XYZ file of C-alpha atoms in Angstrom:
354
model
C 29.318 -30.819 -27.938
C 30.843 -28.680 -24.853
C 34.448 -29.182 -25.978
C 33.649 -28.215 -29.511
C 30.920 -25.215 -27.913
C 34.523 -24.079 -25.886
C 37.123 -24.530 -28.360
C 34.734 -22.218 -31.047
C 34.400 -19.605 -28.899
C 38.380 -19.809 -27.920
C 39.125 -19.876 -31.552
C 36.629 -17.329 -33.292
C 35.031 -15.445 -30.025
C 31.898 -16.896 -31.004
C 30.504 -20.309 -31.152
C 29.153 -21.610 -34.856
C 25.412 -22.766 -34.541
C 25.927 -26.629 -34.358
C 28.212 -26.538 -31.391
C 25.970 -24.482 -29.554
C 22.877 -26.463 -30.516
C 24.402 -29.321 -29.452
C 25.305 -28.067 -26.023
C 21.881 -26.546 -25.975
C 20.398 -30.123 -26.662
C 22.692 -31.597 -23.898
C 21.174 -29.113 -21.254
C 17.239 -29.442 -22.101
C 18.267 -33.875 -21.725
C 19.804 -32.740 -18.148
C 16.991 -30.812 -17.182
C 18.844 -27.573 -17.087
C 16.696 -25.114 -18.266
C 17.832 -22.141 -16.994
C 21.053 -22.600 -19.095
C 18.634 -24.020 -21.973
C 16.783 -20.628 -21.826
C 19.980 -18.681 -22.189
C 21.324 -21.149 -24.874
C 18.227 -20.900 -26.853
C 18.530 -16.952 -27.052
C 21.790 -17.319 -28.326
C 20.934 -19.597 -30.993
C 18.115 -17.222 -32.200
C 20.696 -14.216 -31.989
C 23.341 -16.941 -34.197
C 20.721 -17.663 -36.557
C 18.749 -14.287 -37.154
C 22.759 -12.718 -37.801
C 23.139 -15.881 -40.460
C 19.864 -15.559 -42.114
C 19.934 -19.389 -42.280
C 16.351 -20.502 -42.367
C 17.265 -24.225 -41.159
C 19.243 -21.919 -37.936
C 16.211 -19.774 -37.650
C 13.737 -22.743 -37.776
C 15.795 -25.003 -34.956
C 16.318 -21.742 -32.875
C 12.759 -20.987 -32.647
C 12.179 -24.768 -32.125
C 14.830 -24.358 -29.038
C 12.781 -21.796 -27.657
C 9.375 -23.340 -28.207
C 10.521 -26.869 -26.265
C 12.378 -24.705 -23.431
C 9.055 -22.737 -23.218
C 6.904 -25.485 -22.865
C 8.843 -27.528 -19.945
C 8.493 -24.139 -18.082
C 4.998 -24.070 -18.591
C 4.687 -21.211 -20.724
C 2.426 -23.096 -23.048
C 1.013 -19.916 -25.246
C 4.811 -19.036 -25.788
C 5.742 -22.593 -26.876
C 2.663 -22.978 -29.181
C 3.742 -19.598 -30.986
C 7.484 -20.663 -31.058
C 6.608 -24.268 -32.243
C 4.387 -23.352 -34.658
C 7.032 -20.464 -36.369
C 10.029 -23.377 -36.012
C 7.132 -25.832 -37.975
C 6.806 -23.287 -40.686
C 10.668 -22.909 -40.974
C 11.515 -26.424 -41.428
C 8.566 -27.119 -43.937
C 11.257 -25.495 -46.337
C 13.764 -27.376 -45.230
C 14.620 -30.755 -46.952
C 14.607 -33.848 -44.561
C 18.393 -34.825 -45.649
C 19.684 -31.292 -44.243
C 17.515 -31.565 -41.146
C 19.091 -34.834 -40.444
C 22.153 -34.068 -41.382
C 22.922 -31.062 -39.497
C 20.591 -31.627 -36.585
C 20.537 -35.307 -35.861
C 16.989 -35.599 -36.120
C 13.982 -34.283 -38.402
C 12.592 -31.492 -36.575
C 9.285 -31.317 -38.497
C 8.691 -34.643 -37.117
C 9.976 -33.176 -33.425
C 7.792 -30.328 -33.845
C 4.487 -32.228 -34.498
C 5.169 -34.217 -31.716
C 5.654 -31.611 -29.231
C 2.892 -29.431 -30.842
C 0.685 -32.676 -29.757
C 1.768 -32.230 -26.084
C 1.350 -28.662 -25.872
C -2.399 -28.744 -28.057
C -3.198 -31.400 -25.123
C -2.411 -29.117 -22.515
C -4.090 -26.102 -23.550
C -7.271 -28.527 -23.946
C -7.324 -29.010 -27.831
C -7.616 -32.632 -27.340
C -8.855 -33.866 -31.131
C -5.953 -31.200 -32.430
C -3.479 -33.154 -30.637
C -4.242 -36.406 -31.831
C -4.092 -35.485 -35.325
C -0.750 -33.739 -34.623
C 0.685 -36.825 -33.295
C -0.564 -38.816 -36.316
C 0.992 -36.204 -38.310
C 3.873 -36.870 -37.077
C 3.630 -40.780 -37.014
C 3.028 -41.096 -40.958
C 5.969 -38.244 -41.711
C 8.248 -40.795 -39.971
C 6.972 -43.680 -41.746
C 7.451 -41.933 -45.142
C 10.915 -40.179 -44.215
C 12.401 -43.789 -43.095
C 14.634 -42.276 -40.286
C 15.294 -44.364 -37.492
C 15.698 -42.061 -34.674
C 12.912 -39.798 -35.925
C 10.775 -42.458 -36.082
C 11.436 -43.602 -32.478
C 10.956 -40.497 -31.219
C 7.637 -40.142 -33.203
C 6.464 -43.198 -31.453
C 7.627 -42.374 -28.142
C 5.853 -39.050 -28.252
C 2.628 -40.775 -29.607
C 2.548 -43.214 -26.734
C 2.845 -40.277 -24.103
C 0.363 -38.346 -25.848
C -2.025 -41.625 -25.371
C -1.066 -41.607 -21.719
C -2.242 -38.096 -21.356
C -5.167 -38.852 -23.051
C -5.696 -42.163 -20.730
C -6.161 -44.220 -23.954
C -4.730 -47.384 -22.466
C -4.571 -49.570 -25.367
C -3.238 -46.925 -27.729
C -0.759 -46.161 -25.349
C 0.372 -50.151 -25.108
C 0.235 -50.680 -28.796
C 2.970 -48.007 -29.343
C 4.702 -48.639 -26.229
C 5.209 -52.570 -27.908
C 6.172 -50.729 -31.295
C 8.440 -48.708 -29.385
C 10.219 -51.361 -27.620
C 10.706 -53.656 -30.732
C 12.233 -50.918 -32.686
C 14.666 -49.796 -30.071
C 15.774 -53.041 -29.838
C 16.569 -53.439 -33.388
C 18.040 -50.066 -33.853
C 19.830 -49.939 -30.357
C 18.093 -46.415 -28.551
C 18.628 -47.289 -24.870
C 16.755 -44.115 -23.830
C 13.441 -44.802 -25.634
C 13.551 -48.167 -24.673
C 13.462 -47.262 -20.999
C 10.503 -44.869 -22.141
C 8.576 -47.535 -23.688
C 8.821 -49.669 -20.396
C 8.002 -47.310 -18.427
C 4.518 -46.515 -20.550
C 4.032 -50.331 -20.470
C 4.139 -50.397 -16.619
C 1.891 -47.077 -16.786
C -0.717 -49.282 -19.024
C -1.365 -52.036 -16.275
C -1.156 -55.802 -15.454
C -2.913 -56.590 -18.838
C 0.375 -55.856 -20.509
C 3.085 -56.799 -17.732
C 3.236 -58.923 -14.654
C 4.517 -56.206 -12.294
C 3.325 -52.703 -13.761
C 5.325 -50.715 -10.709
C 8.453 -52.887 -11.242
C 8.245 -52.150 -14.968
C 7.389 -48.277 -14.850
C 10.754 -48.012 -11.934
C 13.010 -50.486 -14.386
C 12.224 -47.818 -17.250
C 12.475 -44.582 -14.897
C 15.989 -46.190 -14.168
C 17.163 -47.021 -17.323
C 16.180 -43.404 -18.733
C 18.202 -41.716 -15.580
C 21.484 -44.088 -16.168
C 21.607 -42.436 -19.626
C 21.875 -38.624 -17.500
C 18.600 -37.694 -18.786
C 16.331 -35.468 -16.295
C 13.839 -34.390 -18.666
C 9.984 -35.296 -17.849
C 11.470 -36.549 -14.287
C 8.878 -34.882 -12.644
C 6.112 -36.167 -14.440
C 7.479 -39.978 -14.551
C 7.729 -39.529 -10.616
C 4.217 -38.305 -10.514
C 2.909 -41.154 -12.417
C 4.776 -43.694 -10.455
C 3.719 -42.052 -7.174
C -0.026 -42.170 -8.248
C 0.692 -46.148 -9.128
C 2.001 -46.977 -5.621
C -1.012 -44.816 -4.156
C -3.333 -46.898 -6.306
C -1.797 -50.022 -4.679
C -1.880 -48.725 -1.137
C 1.993 -48.857 -1.268
C 2.261 -45.176 0.452
C 5.955 -45.116 1.861
C 6.857 -45.542 -1.861
C 4.088 -43.354 -3.206
C 5.520 -40.526 -0.760
C 9.256 -40.726 -1.867
C 7.931 -40.386 -5.004
C 6.341 -37.317 -4.799
C 8.907 -35.893 -2.593
C 11.425 -36.479 -5.456
C 9.312 -35.069 -7.676
C 8.983 -31.683 -5.922
C 12.422 -31.557 -5.209
C 13.304 -32.446 -9.069
C 10.869 -29.579 -10.072
C 12.579 -26.893 -7.549
C 15.993 -27.780 -8.947
C 15.328 -27.553 -12.502
C 11.825 -25.437 -12.737
C 10.275 -27.809 -14.984
C 7.003 -26.436 -14.375
C 4.460 -27.959 -17.336
C 4.019 -30.843 -15.049
C 3.177 -28.755 -11.782
C -0.687 -28.835 -11.472
C -0.348 -32.633 -12.120
C 2.008 -32.839 -9.187
C 0.031 -30.925 -6.814
C -3.050 -32.901 -7.752
C -1.799 -36.116 -6.824
C -0.363 -34.963 -3.666
C -4.202 -34.174 -2.782
C -4.726 -37.540 -4.200
C -2.346 -39.045 -1.258
C -4.025 -36.802 1.038
C -7.180 -38.169 0.382
C -6.564 -41.420 2.082
C -5.596 -40.255 5.027
C -8.858 -39.879 7.278
C -10.052 -36.592 8.036
C -7.827 -35.077 5.689
C -10.712 -33.752 3.136
C -9.663 -29.914 4.111
C -5.733 -30.641 2.854
C -6.912 -32.132 -0.163
C -9.431 -29.921 -1.028
C -6.513 -27.208 -0.576
C -4.227 -29.266 -2.830
C -6.911 -29.492 -5.534
C -7.796 -25.657 -5.776
C -3.718 -24.775 -5.965
C -3.575 -27.440 -9.070
C -6.346 -25.548 -10.565
C -5.118 -21.784 -10.081
C -1.702 -23.411 -11.384
C -3.486 -24.859 -14.431
C -5.097 -21.896 -14.833
C -1.988 -19.416 -14.783
C -0.518 -21.543 -17.507
C -3.428 -22.006 -19.495
C -3.529 -25.530 -19.111
C -7.294 -26.655 -19.672
C -6.688 -30.525 -19.420
C -4.441 -30.299 -16.511
C -7.323 -28.068 -14.708
C -9.725 -30.571 -15.929
C -7.805 -33.053 -13.908
C -8.113 -31.237 -10.778
C -11.472 -30.009 -11.132
C -13.143 -33.204 -11.125
C -11.971 -34.809 -8.225
C -12.686 -31.768 -6.720
C -16.181 -31.527 -7.692
C -17.067 -34.937 -5.977
C -15.020 -34.045 -2.575
C -17.378 -30.886 -2.651
C -20.633 -33.049 -3.339
C -19.502 -35.567 -0.417
C -18.888 -32.165 1.831
C -22.758 -31.012 1.148
C -21.683 -28.800 -1.553
C -23.173 -30.409 -4.363
C -24.306 -27.361 -6.657
C -21.250 -25.782 -6.229
C -18.941 -28.366 -7.381
C -21.506 -28.966 -10.442
C -21.369 -25.774 -11.317
C -17.401 -25.828 -11.539
C -17.277 -28.850 -14.014
C -20.254 -27.216 -15.951
C -18.032 -23.911 -16.350
C -14.842 -25.786 -17.207
C -16.888 -28.318 -19.615
C -18.497 -25.384 -21.030
C -14.770 -23.884 -22.078
C -13.762 -26.760 -24.280
C -14.491 -26.426 -27.902
C -13.012 -30.131 -29.157
C -12.534 -33.637 -27.889
C -16.050 -34.541 -26.526
C -15.280 -38.367 -27.195
C -12.209 -38.194 -25.488
C -12.144 -39.963 -22.364
C -11.635 -37.081 -19.653
C -14.310 -34.984 -21.142
C -16.791 -37.735 -21.072
C -15.695 -38.623 -17.770
C -16.841 -34.525 -16.994
C -20.195 -35.330 -18.937
C -21.087 -38.381 -16.796
C -20.057 -36.449 -13.467
C -22.278 -33.464 -14.835
C -25.115 -36.271 -15.196
C -24.810 -37.724 -11.547
C -24.628 -34.420 -9.988
C -28.512 -32.968 -11.338
């Protein structure tokens, strides 16, 4: 795609849409979000000048995807919704032939993660199920792999271990059959995260899955994967490995500017601080910073992730009323998802802290 893009510029002074699209997809998978943002703007300008509906929808999708990974969640939601409305008018065959994937499925899948971050947990599940159902109806192998992978990851975010494991197994079987090496690595990582009931050595499985994805040249979500792996090592009391993973995640985020996982990275850094004796003040600083980052992004779910351990820490420090008020205020900002694991945990904590 890079060569096609270069030739198009040399021959026509302006690249046609498809080489530009392919170059943009390569940039995002490599984690080059600065370049991807530039290419997204070029895609939109090209699409607007052409008046082509598919190109316009694809440009909005690219801009929305980039906004999500940069942590601009409300922009991501707006742009992905615009993309979805555009793709709804484009036949499946045209999407697959020109873009290589059904971008309706891709949009539903991405929007499920955006909605989870924004705290709309039930809507996130509905979007994910819609993507899975559509992928089954359309019977396109790569689009199906994508829908299953994103659904598995959503269930990791939701903390639904059984559902994540089932989807990861389904993804593994599908990728073995169709030869999708990248998503096969993704399935191994998720199965490892699900724990010892599903694989013999969860941390080794996560590491192998991550290595497989990286072998393809992909760096997308590397911050998230390294953060999850660090948390796993910390739970296993393997602190040197946990520290190395966190250092790698911080370095990767500085390099790529993929900030949608930043609040979680800082929270897990606070978790490591809590395992060191007499470090409650340092842990509080980490958790307070994680909450501030989540608030700046409008990421209600990430804010909840950091608020619950901070409330417990405050209670242990004799500041029970302050901690309970913090959880109560945040809990009141959710409008749905009260049967989901995270909000049940928040409700249980509120009861404990009465």
